[in-house]
XYZ file of C-alpha atoms in Angstrom:
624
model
C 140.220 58.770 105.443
C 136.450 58.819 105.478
C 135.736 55.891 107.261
C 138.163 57.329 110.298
C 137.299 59.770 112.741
C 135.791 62.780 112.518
C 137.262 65.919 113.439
C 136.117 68.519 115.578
C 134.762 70.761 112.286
C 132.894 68.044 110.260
C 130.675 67.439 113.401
C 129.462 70.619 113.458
C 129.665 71.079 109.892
C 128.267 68.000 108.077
C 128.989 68.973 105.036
C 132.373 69.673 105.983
C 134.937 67.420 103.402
C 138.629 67.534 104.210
C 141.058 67.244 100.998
C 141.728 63.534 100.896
C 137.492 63.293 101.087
C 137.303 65.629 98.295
C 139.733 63.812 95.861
C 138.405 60.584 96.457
C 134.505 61.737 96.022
C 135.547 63.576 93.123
C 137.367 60.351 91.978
C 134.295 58.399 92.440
C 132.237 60.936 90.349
C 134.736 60.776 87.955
C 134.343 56.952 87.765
C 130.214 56.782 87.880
C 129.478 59.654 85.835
C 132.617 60.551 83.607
C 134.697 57.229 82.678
C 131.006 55.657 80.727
C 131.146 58.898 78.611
C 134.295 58.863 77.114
C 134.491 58.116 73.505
C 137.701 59.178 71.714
C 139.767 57.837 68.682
C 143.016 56.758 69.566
C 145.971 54.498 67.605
C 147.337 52.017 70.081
C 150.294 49.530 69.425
C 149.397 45.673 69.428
C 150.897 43.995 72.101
C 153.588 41.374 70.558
C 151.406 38.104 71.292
C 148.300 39.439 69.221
C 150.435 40.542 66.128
C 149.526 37.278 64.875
C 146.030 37.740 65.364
C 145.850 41.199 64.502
C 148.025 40.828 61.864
C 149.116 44.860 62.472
C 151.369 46.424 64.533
C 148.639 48.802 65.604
C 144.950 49.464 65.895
C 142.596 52.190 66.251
C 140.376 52.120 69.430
C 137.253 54.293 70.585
C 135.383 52.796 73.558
C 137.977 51.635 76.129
C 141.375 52.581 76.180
C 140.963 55.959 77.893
C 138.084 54.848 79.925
C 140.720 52.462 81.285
C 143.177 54.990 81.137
C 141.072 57.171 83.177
C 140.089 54.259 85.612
C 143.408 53.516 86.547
C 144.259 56.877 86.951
C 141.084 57.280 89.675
C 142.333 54.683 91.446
C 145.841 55.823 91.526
C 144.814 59.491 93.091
C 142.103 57.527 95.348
C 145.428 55.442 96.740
C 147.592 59.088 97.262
C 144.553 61.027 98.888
C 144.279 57.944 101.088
C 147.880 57.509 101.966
C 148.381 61.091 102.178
C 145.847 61.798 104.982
C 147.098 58.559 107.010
C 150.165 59.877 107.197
C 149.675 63.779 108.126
C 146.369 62.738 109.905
C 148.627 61.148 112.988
C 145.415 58.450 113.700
C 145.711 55.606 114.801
C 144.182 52.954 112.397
C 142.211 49.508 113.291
C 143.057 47.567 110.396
C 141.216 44.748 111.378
C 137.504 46.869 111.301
C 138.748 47.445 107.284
C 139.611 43.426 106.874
C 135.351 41.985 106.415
C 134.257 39.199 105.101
C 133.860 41.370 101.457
C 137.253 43.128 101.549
C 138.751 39.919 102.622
C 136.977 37.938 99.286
C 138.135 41.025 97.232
C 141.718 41.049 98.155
C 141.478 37.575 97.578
C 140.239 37.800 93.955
C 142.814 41.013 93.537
C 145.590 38.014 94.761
C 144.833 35.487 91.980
C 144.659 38.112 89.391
C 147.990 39.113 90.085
C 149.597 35.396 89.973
C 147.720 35.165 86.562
C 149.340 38.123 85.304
C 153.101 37.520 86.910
C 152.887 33.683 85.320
C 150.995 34.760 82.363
C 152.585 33.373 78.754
C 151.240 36.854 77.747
C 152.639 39.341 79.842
C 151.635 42.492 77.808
C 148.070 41.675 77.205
C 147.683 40.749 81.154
C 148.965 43.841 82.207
C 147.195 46.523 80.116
C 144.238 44.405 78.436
C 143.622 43.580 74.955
C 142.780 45.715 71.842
C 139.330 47.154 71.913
C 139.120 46.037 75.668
C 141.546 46.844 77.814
C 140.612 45.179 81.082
C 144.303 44.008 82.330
C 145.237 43.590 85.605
C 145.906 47.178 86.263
C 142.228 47.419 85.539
C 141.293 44.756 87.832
C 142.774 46.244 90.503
C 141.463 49.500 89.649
C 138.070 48.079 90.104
C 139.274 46.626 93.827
C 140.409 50.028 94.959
C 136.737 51.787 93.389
C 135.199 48.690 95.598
C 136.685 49.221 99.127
C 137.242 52.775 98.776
C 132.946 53.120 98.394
C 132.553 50.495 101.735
C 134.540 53.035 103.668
C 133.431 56.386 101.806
C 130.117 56.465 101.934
C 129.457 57.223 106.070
C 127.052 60.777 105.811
C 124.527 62.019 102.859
C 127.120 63.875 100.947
C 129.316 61.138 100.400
C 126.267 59.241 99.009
C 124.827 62.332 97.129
C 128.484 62.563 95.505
C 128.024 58.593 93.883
C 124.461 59.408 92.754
C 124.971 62.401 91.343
C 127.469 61.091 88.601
C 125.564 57.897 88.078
C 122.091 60.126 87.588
C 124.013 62.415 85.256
C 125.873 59.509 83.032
C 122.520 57.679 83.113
C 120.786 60.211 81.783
C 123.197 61.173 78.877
C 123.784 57.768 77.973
C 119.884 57.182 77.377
C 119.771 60.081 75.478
C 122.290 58.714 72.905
C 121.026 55.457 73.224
C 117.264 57.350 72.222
C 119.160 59.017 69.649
C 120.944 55.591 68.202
C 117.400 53.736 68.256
C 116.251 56.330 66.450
C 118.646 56.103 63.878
C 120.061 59.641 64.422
C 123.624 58.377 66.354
C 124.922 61.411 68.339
C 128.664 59.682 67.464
C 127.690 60.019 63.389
C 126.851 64.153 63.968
C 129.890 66.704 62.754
C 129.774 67.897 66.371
C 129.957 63.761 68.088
C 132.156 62.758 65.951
C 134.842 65.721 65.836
C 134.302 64.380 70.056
C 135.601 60.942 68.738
C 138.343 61.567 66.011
C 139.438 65.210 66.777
C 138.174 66.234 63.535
C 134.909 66.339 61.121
C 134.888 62.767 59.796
C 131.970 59.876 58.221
C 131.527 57.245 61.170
C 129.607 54.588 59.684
C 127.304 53.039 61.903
C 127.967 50.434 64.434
C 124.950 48.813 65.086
C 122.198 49.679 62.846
C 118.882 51.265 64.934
C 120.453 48.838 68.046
C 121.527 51.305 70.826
C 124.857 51.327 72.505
C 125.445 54.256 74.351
C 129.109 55.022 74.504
C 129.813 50.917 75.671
C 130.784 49.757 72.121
C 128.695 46.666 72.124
C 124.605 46.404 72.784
C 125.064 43.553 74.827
C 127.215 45.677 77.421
C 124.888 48.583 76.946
C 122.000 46.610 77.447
C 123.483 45.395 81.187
C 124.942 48.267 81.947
C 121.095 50.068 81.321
C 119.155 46.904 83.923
C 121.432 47.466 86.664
C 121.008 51.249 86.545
C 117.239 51.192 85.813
C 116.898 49.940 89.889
C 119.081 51.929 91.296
C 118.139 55.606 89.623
C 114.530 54.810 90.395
C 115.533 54.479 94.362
C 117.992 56.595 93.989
C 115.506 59.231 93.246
C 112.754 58.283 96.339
C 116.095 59.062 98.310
C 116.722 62.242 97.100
C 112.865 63.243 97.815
C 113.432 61.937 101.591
C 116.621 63.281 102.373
C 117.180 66.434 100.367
C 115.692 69.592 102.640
C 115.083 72.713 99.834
C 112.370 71.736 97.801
C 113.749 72.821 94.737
C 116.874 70.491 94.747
C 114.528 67.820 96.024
C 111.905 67.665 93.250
C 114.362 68.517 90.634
C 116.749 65.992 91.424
C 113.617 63.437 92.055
C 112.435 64.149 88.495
C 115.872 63.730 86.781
C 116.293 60.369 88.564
C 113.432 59.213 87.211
C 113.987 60.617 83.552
C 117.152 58.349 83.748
C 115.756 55.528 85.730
C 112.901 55.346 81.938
C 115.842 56.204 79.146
C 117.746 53.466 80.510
C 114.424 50.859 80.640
C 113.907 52.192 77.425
C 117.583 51.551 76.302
C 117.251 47.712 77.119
C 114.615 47.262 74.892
C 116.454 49.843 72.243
C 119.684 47.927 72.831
C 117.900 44.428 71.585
C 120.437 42.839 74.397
C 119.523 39.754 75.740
C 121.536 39.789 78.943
C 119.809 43.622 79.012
C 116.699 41.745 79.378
C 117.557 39.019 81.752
C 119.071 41.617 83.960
C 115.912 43.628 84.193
C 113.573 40.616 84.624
C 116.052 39.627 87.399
C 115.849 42.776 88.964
C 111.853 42.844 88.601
C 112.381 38.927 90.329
C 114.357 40.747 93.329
C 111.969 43.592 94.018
C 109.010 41.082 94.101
C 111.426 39.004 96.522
C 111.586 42.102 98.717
C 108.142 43.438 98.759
C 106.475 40.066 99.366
C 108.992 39.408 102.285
C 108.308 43.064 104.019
C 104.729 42.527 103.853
C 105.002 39.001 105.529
C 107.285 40.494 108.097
C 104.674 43.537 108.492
C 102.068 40.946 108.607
C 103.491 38.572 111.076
C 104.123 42.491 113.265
C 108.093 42.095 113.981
C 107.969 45.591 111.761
C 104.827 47.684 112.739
C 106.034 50.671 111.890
C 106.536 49.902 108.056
C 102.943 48.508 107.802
C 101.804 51.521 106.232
C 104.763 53.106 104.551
C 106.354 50.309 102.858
C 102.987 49.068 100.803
C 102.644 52.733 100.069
C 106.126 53.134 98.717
C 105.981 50.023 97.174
C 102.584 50.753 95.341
C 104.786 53.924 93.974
C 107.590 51.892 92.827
C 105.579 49.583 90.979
C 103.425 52.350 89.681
C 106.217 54.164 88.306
C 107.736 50.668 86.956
C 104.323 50.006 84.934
C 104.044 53.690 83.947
C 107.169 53.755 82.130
C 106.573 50.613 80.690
C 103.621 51.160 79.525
C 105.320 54.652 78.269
C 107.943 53.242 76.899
C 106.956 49.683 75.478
C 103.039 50.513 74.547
C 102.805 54.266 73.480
C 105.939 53.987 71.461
C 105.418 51.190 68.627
C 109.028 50.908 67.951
C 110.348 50.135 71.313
C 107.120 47.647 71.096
C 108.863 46.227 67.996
C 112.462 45.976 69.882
C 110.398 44.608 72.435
C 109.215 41.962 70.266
C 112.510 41.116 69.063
C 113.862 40.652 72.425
C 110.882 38.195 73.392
C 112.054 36.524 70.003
C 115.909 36.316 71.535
C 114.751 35.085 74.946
C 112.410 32.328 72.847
C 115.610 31.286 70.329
C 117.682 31.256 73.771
C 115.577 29.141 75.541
C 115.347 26.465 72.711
C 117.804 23.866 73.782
C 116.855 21.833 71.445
C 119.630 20.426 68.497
C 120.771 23.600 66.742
C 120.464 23.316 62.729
C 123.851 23.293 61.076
C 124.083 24.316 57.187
C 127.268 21.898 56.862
C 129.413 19.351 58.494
C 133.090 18.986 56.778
C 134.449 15.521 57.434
C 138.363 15.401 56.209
C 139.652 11.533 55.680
C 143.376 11.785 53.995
C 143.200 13.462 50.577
C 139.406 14.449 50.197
C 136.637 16.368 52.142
C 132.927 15.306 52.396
C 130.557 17.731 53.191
C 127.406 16.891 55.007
C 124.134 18.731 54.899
C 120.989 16.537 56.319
C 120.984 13.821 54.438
C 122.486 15.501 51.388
C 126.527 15.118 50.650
C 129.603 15.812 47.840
C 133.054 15.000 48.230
C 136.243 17.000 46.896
C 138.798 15.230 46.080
C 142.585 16.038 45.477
C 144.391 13.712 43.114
C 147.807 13.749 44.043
C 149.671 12.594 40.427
C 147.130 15.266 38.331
C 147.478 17.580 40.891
C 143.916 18.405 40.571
C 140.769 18.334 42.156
C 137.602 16.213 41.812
C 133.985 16.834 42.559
C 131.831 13.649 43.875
C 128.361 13.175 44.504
C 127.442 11.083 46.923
C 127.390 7.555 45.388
C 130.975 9.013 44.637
C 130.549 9.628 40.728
C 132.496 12.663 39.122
C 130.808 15.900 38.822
C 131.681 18.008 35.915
C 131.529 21.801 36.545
C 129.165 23.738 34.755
C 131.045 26.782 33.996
C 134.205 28.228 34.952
C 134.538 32.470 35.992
C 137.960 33.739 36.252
C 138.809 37.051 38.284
C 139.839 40.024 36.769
C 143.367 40.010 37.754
C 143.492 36.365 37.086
C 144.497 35.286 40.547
C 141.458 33.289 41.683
C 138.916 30.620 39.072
C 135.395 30.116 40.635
C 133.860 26.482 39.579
C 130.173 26.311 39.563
C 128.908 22.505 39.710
C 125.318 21.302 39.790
C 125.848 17.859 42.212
C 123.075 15.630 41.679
C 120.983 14.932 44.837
C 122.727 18.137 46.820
C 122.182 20.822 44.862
C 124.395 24.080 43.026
C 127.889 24.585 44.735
C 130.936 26.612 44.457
C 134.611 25.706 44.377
C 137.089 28.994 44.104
C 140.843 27.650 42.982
C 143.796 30.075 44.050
C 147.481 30.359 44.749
C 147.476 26.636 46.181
C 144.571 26.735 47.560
C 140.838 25.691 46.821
C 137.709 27.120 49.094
C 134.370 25.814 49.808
C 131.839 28.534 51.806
C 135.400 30.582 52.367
C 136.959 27.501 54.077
C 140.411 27.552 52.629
C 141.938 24.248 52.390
C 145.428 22.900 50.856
C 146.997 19.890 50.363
C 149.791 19.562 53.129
C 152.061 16.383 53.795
C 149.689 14.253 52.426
C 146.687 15.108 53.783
C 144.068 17.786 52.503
C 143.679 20.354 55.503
C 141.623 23.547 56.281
C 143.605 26.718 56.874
C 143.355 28.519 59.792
C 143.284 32.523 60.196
C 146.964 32.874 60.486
C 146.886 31.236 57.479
C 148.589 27.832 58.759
C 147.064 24.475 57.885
C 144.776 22.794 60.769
C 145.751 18.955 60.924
C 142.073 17.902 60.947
C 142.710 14.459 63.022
C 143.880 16.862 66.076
C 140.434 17.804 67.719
C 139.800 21.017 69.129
C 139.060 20.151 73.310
C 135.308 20.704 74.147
C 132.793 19.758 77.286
C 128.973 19.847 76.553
C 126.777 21.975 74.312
C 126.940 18.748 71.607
C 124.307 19.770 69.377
C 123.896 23.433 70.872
C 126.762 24.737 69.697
C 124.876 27.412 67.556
C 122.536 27.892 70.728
C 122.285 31.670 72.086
C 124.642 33.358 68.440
C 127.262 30.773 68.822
C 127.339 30.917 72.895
C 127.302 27.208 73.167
C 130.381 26.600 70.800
C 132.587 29.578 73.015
C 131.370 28.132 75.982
C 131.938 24.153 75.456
C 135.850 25.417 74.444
C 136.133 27.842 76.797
C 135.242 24.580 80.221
C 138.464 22.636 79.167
C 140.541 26.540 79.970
C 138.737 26.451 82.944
C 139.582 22.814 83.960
C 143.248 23.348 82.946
C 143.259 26.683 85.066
C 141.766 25.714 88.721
C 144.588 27.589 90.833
C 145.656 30.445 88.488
C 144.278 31.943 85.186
C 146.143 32.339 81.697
C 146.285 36.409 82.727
C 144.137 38.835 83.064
C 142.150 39.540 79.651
C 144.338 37.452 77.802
C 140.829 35.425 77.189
C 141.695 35.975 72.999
C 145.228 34.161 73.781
C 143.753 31.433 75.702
C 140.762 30.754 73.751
C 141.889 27.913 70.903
C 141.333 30.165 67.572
C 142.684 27.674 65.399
C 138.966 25.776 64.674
C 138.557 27.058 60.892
C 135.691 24.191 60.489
C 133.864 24.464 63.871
C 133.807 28.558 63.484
C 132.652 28.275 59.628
C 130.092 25.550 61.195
C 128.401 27.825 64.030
C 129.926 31.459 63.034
C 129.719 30.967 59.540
C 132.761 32.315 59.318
C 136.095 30.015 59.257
C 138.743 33.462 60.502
C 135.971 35.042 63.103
C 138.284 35.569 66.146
C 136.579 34.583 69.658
C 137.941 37.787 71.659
C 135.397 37.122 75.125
C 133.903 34.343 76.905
C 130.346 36.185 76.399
C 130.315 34.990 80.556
C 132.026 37.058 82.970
C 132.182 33.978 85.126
C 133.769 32.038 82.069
C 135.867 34.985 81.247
C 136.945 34.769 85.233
C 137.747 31.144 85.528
C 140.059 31.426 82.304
C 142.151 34.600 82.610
C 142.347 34.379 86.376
C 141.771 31.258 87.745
C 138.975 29.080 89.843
C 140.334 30.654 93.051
C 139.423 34.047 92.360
C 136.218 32.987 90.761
C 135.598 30.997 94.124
C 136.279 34.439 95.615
C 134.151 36.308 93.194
C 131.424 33.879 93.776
C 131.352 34.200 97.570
C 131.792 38.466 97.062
C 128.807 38.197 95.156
C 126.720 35.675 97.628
C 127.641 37.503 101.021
C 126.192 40.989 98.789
C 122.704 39.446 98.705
C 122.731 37.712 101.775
C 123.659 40.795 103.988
C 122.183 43.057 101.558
C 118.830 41.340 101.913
C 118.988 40.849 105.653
C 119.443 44.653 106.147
C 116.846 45.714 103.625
C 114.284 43.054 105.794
C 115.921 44.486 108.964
C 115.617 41.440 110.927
C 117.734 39.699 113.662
C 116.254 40.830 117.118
C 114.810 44.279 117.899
C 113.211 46.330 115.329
C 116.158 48.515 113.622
C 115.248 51.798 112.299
C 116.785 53.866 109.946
C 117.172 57.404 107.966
C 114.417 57.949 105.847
C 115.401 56.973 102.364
C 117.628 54.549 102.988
C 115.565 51.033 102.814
C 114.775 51.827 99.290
C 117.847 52.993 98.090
C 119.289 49.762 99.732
C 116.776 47.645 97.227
C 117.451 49.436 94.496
C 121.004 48.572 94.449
C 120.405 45.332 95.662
C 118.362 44.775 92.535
C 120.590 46.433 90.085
C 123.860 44.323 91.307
C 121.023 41.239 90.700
C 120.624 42.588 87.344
C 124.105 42.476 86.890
C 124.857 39.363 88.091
C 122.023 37.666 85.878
C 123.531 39.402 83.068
C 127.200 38.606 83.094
C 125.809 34.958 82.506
C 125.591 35.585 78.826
C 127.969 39.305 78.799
C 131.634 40.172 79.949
C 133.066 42.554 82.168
C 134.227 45.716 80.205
C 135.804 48.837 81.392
C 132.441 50.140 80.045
C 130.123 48.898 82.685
C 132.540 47.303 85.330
C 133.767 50.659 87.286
C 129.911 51.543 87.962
C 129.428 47.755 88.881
C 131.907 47.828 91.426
C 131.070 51.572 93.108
C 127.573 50.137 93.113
C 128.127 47.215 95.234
C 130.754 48.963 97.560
C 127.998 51.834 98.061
C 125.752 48.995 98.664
C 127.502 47.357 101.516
C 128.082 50.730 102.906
C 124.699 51.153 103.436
C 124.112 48.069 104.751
C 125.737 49.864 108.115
C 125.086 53.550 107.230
C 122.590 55.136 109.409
C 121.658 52.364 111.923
C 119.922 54.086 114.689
C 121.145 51.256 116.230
């Protein structure tokens, strides 16, 4: 494999790949530049435990199932060309160089995923993923294999250039439909994009307005994915100008690295994503962190020879950081206006105050009284009439005002005017009566709300929460996913309820708390909107424990090699100190960001090569 031996040939010939290095670069490639692409239409059966959530047998996806597909299928090849050479290659292998403290925590999390998914209650979904994600444990693993496989790749340029190269070239396209998306000119809604998608000419409405989205599906996704690139194509580019010898290739592949380092700045903004924003302002946070702790260790002389160069190249990286802001957020009164809405998001989400709520339903036996302020009504169901009543809130009878019946005669809307509330609504049909779309009935004596598989909710059973009281509309409905989604993790400490299988988990059957926050009683909660959440649930507190550490020992050794201290001065390859900060500040970005945004098979593969790269060069090109 890479990380073995060389032979005779690639010492004198560096860039020299044998076969097995070739099909795992070009798997990597594949996986940083390809898999974020891929958009096509495809009809894919409903695993048996989300029929009833579904309510199909099948469902049409566009954004993940043959990136995960294609993911899987990476990682499968990388496995072969791996096995393949250690068995022809006659070496002798030191497993215990490949077992560090990061493949150890990986294996680790790769361990508890695959308990989750062998004792899952949902054995379909934890295997291949859910609709419209598809981030099962095949998946998971997937990611594991991308992760050690770019530790133990990356050991000269080439292998390096290879990983760049697709991440530079997906960047770029990706900003370019995100450009086109914020301008309201989707590539995806074009005769040409969208016989791409569907295999034929077809209307695709649009899926987010003017809000950009790349090919991830979701802005919020997009809007990560774009802050942990925006780092790492900016260094990625200073190392192409320091290591790259004809000057053509150099200053070409400098200037496209930067192109894509701005469309995907620009695309956080354009993507109006929150966690887009916090990743970026984290990775800002993490350069500052870097340059103020070179210049006190140039200052304090443990690394003379930096004195001058790394002010210099950090005056360039800042200059180019302002100049495409000031490019993208100032010159361009749009992105100033997505700007402004994101400032707007960041305000709303850092208002912890009481969130309002339009209504509060309180059910006691046969009637329903609905709260607002200070304001209420009560419906209420007389049994012997079989009928129902409208009170105000000294409890008097409301007539209704008028009465409009539906054409086909199936449904009667009641208009009242309640004294000291205000005009309401009532909508009789089949059995049932609704208020705001909240369907009740009258079920074994008690009046009940009806969930989305339309079953009655027995409204003394109380749906498990831990804290958010009050915030539950904080952050679009964050705080109510999040206080239902700490019990799961409480109940799942060892293992997890299966890998993505947070839709089963999560308890759906909350018609009055999701009309209350979602406005919308049948919404269905299908992620955590946390990938730490997300990781607790599906598989467990051990391998978020091991996650956790993964993710601590990256910026620990990550910033101890980009401050090179610990004894003697260390040099190293021009190139390669910046490059290490970049990534170090895009897996920052990334890690800010998951606190409010999932893992997808949209953004996780590049996640995962990024960090393994990362630690890679944490060792590559040590004089030392």
């Amino acid at each position: 494999m890479a990380g073995g031996k060389k032979t005779d040939r690639s010492k004198k010939n560096p860039a020299f790949m044998s076969g097995a290095e070739i099909v795992i670069g070009s798997m990597l490639f594949i996986a940083g530049g390809i898999i974020p692409l891929i958009v096509r239409n495809v009809v894919v059966p409903v695993a048996p435990e989300l029929t009833e959530i579904f309510a199909e047998a099948a469902r049409e996806d566009k954004f993940a199932y043959y990136k995960s597909l294609l993911l899987i299928t990476s990682a499968v090849l990388i496995l072969i060309a791996a096995a393949g050479e250690y068995v022809t290659s006659g070496k002798t292998v030191k497993w215990k160089n490949y077992f560090t403290p990061p493949v150890i925590a990986a294996l680790a999390f790769a361990f508890f995923a695959v308990l989750s998914a062998v004792f899952s209650n949902y054995p379909n979904t934890a295997l291949r993923g859910t609709i419209d994600r598809f981030e099962g444990l095949f998946a998971l693993l997937s990611y594991i294999v991308l992760f050690i496989t770019a530790m133990f790749y990356a050991r000269k340029n080439l292998h390096i250039n290879i990983i760049l190269f697709g991440l530079v070239l997906s960047s770029f396209i990706l900003g370019a439909i995100g450009l086109s998306q914020f301008a309201g000119f989707d590539f995806f809604r074009t005769p040409f994009g969208s016989y791409l998608v569907m295999g034929y000419r077809a209307e695709l409405g649009a899926q987010f307005g003017n809000q950009a989205y790349g090919a991830q599906f979701n802005p919020n996704t997009f809007g990560l994915y774009a802050s942990m690139l925006f780092p790492v194509l900016v260094s990625a580019g200073i190392y192409f100008a320091c290591t790259v010898k004809r000057p053509v290739y150099k200053w070409a592949l400098f200037a496209a690295s930067l192109a894509a380092a701005a469309l995907m700045l620009f695309c956080v903004a354009a993507a109006y994503s929150l966690g887009g924003f916090l990743g970026t302002a984290a990775a800002g946070a993490a350069a500052t962190a870097i340059i103020a702790a070179r210049f006190f260790i140039a200052k304090r002389g443990a690394a003379k020879q930096t004195k001058k160069k790394f002010p210099l190249a950090a005056g360039v990286l800042l200059g180019l950081f302002a100049a495409a802001a000031v490019a993208v957020f100032v010159l361009n009164p749009s992105a100033n206006e997505a700007f402004k809405r994101l400032t707007d998001k960041l305000g709303a989400a850092l208002d912890f105050g009481q969130t309002a709520v339009t209504d509060t339903f309180s059910f006691n036996g046969n009637e329903v009284t609905v709260t607002n302020q200070d304001r209420s009504f009560t419906v209420y169901y007389e049994i012997q009439s079989d009928n129902l009543f409208v009170l105000d809130s000294d409890r008097k009878p409301v007539d209704f005002s008028r009465a409009i019946q539906s054409e086909d005669l199936t449904r009667t809307v009641f208009a009242y005017s309640v004294p000291g509330y205000g005009n309401i609504n009532i909508t009789v049909f089949d059995g049932y009566f609704a208020y705001r779309n909240l369907h009740m009935a009258y079920v074994n004596g008690l009046l009940m709300p009806i969930a989305y598989d339309g079953v009655p909710v027995d409204p003394r059973e109380q749906t498990p929460s831990f804290g958010f009281k009050g915030m539950e509309s904080w952050a679009s409905g964050r705080g109510y996913i999040w206080s239902r989604s700490l019990p799961l993790m409480l109940k799942n400490v060892f293992i997890g309820t299966g890998p993505d299988t947070f839709i089963n988990a999560f308890p759906q059957r909350d018609p009055v708390g999701k009309l209350m926050y979602f406005n919308n009683p049948f919404i269905i909660v299908d992620k955590a909107h946390n990938l730490y959440i997300q990781t607790g649930v599906t598989t467990g507190g051990m391998s978020l424990l091991a996650l956790l550490f993964l993710f601590a020992y990256f910026c620990f050794a990550s910033f101890k090699s980009i401050l090179q201290t610990g004894g003697a001065v260390v040099t190293v390859k021009p190139g390669l100190i910046p490059l290490r900060a970049g990534i170090f500040c895009g897996a920052v970005a990334y890690f800010v960001a998951s606190m409010s945004t999932d893992s997808t098979v949209t953004s996780a593969p590049v996640f995962w090569i990024i960090i393994g790269l990362g630690f890679a060069l944490n060792k590559f090109g040590d004089d030392s």
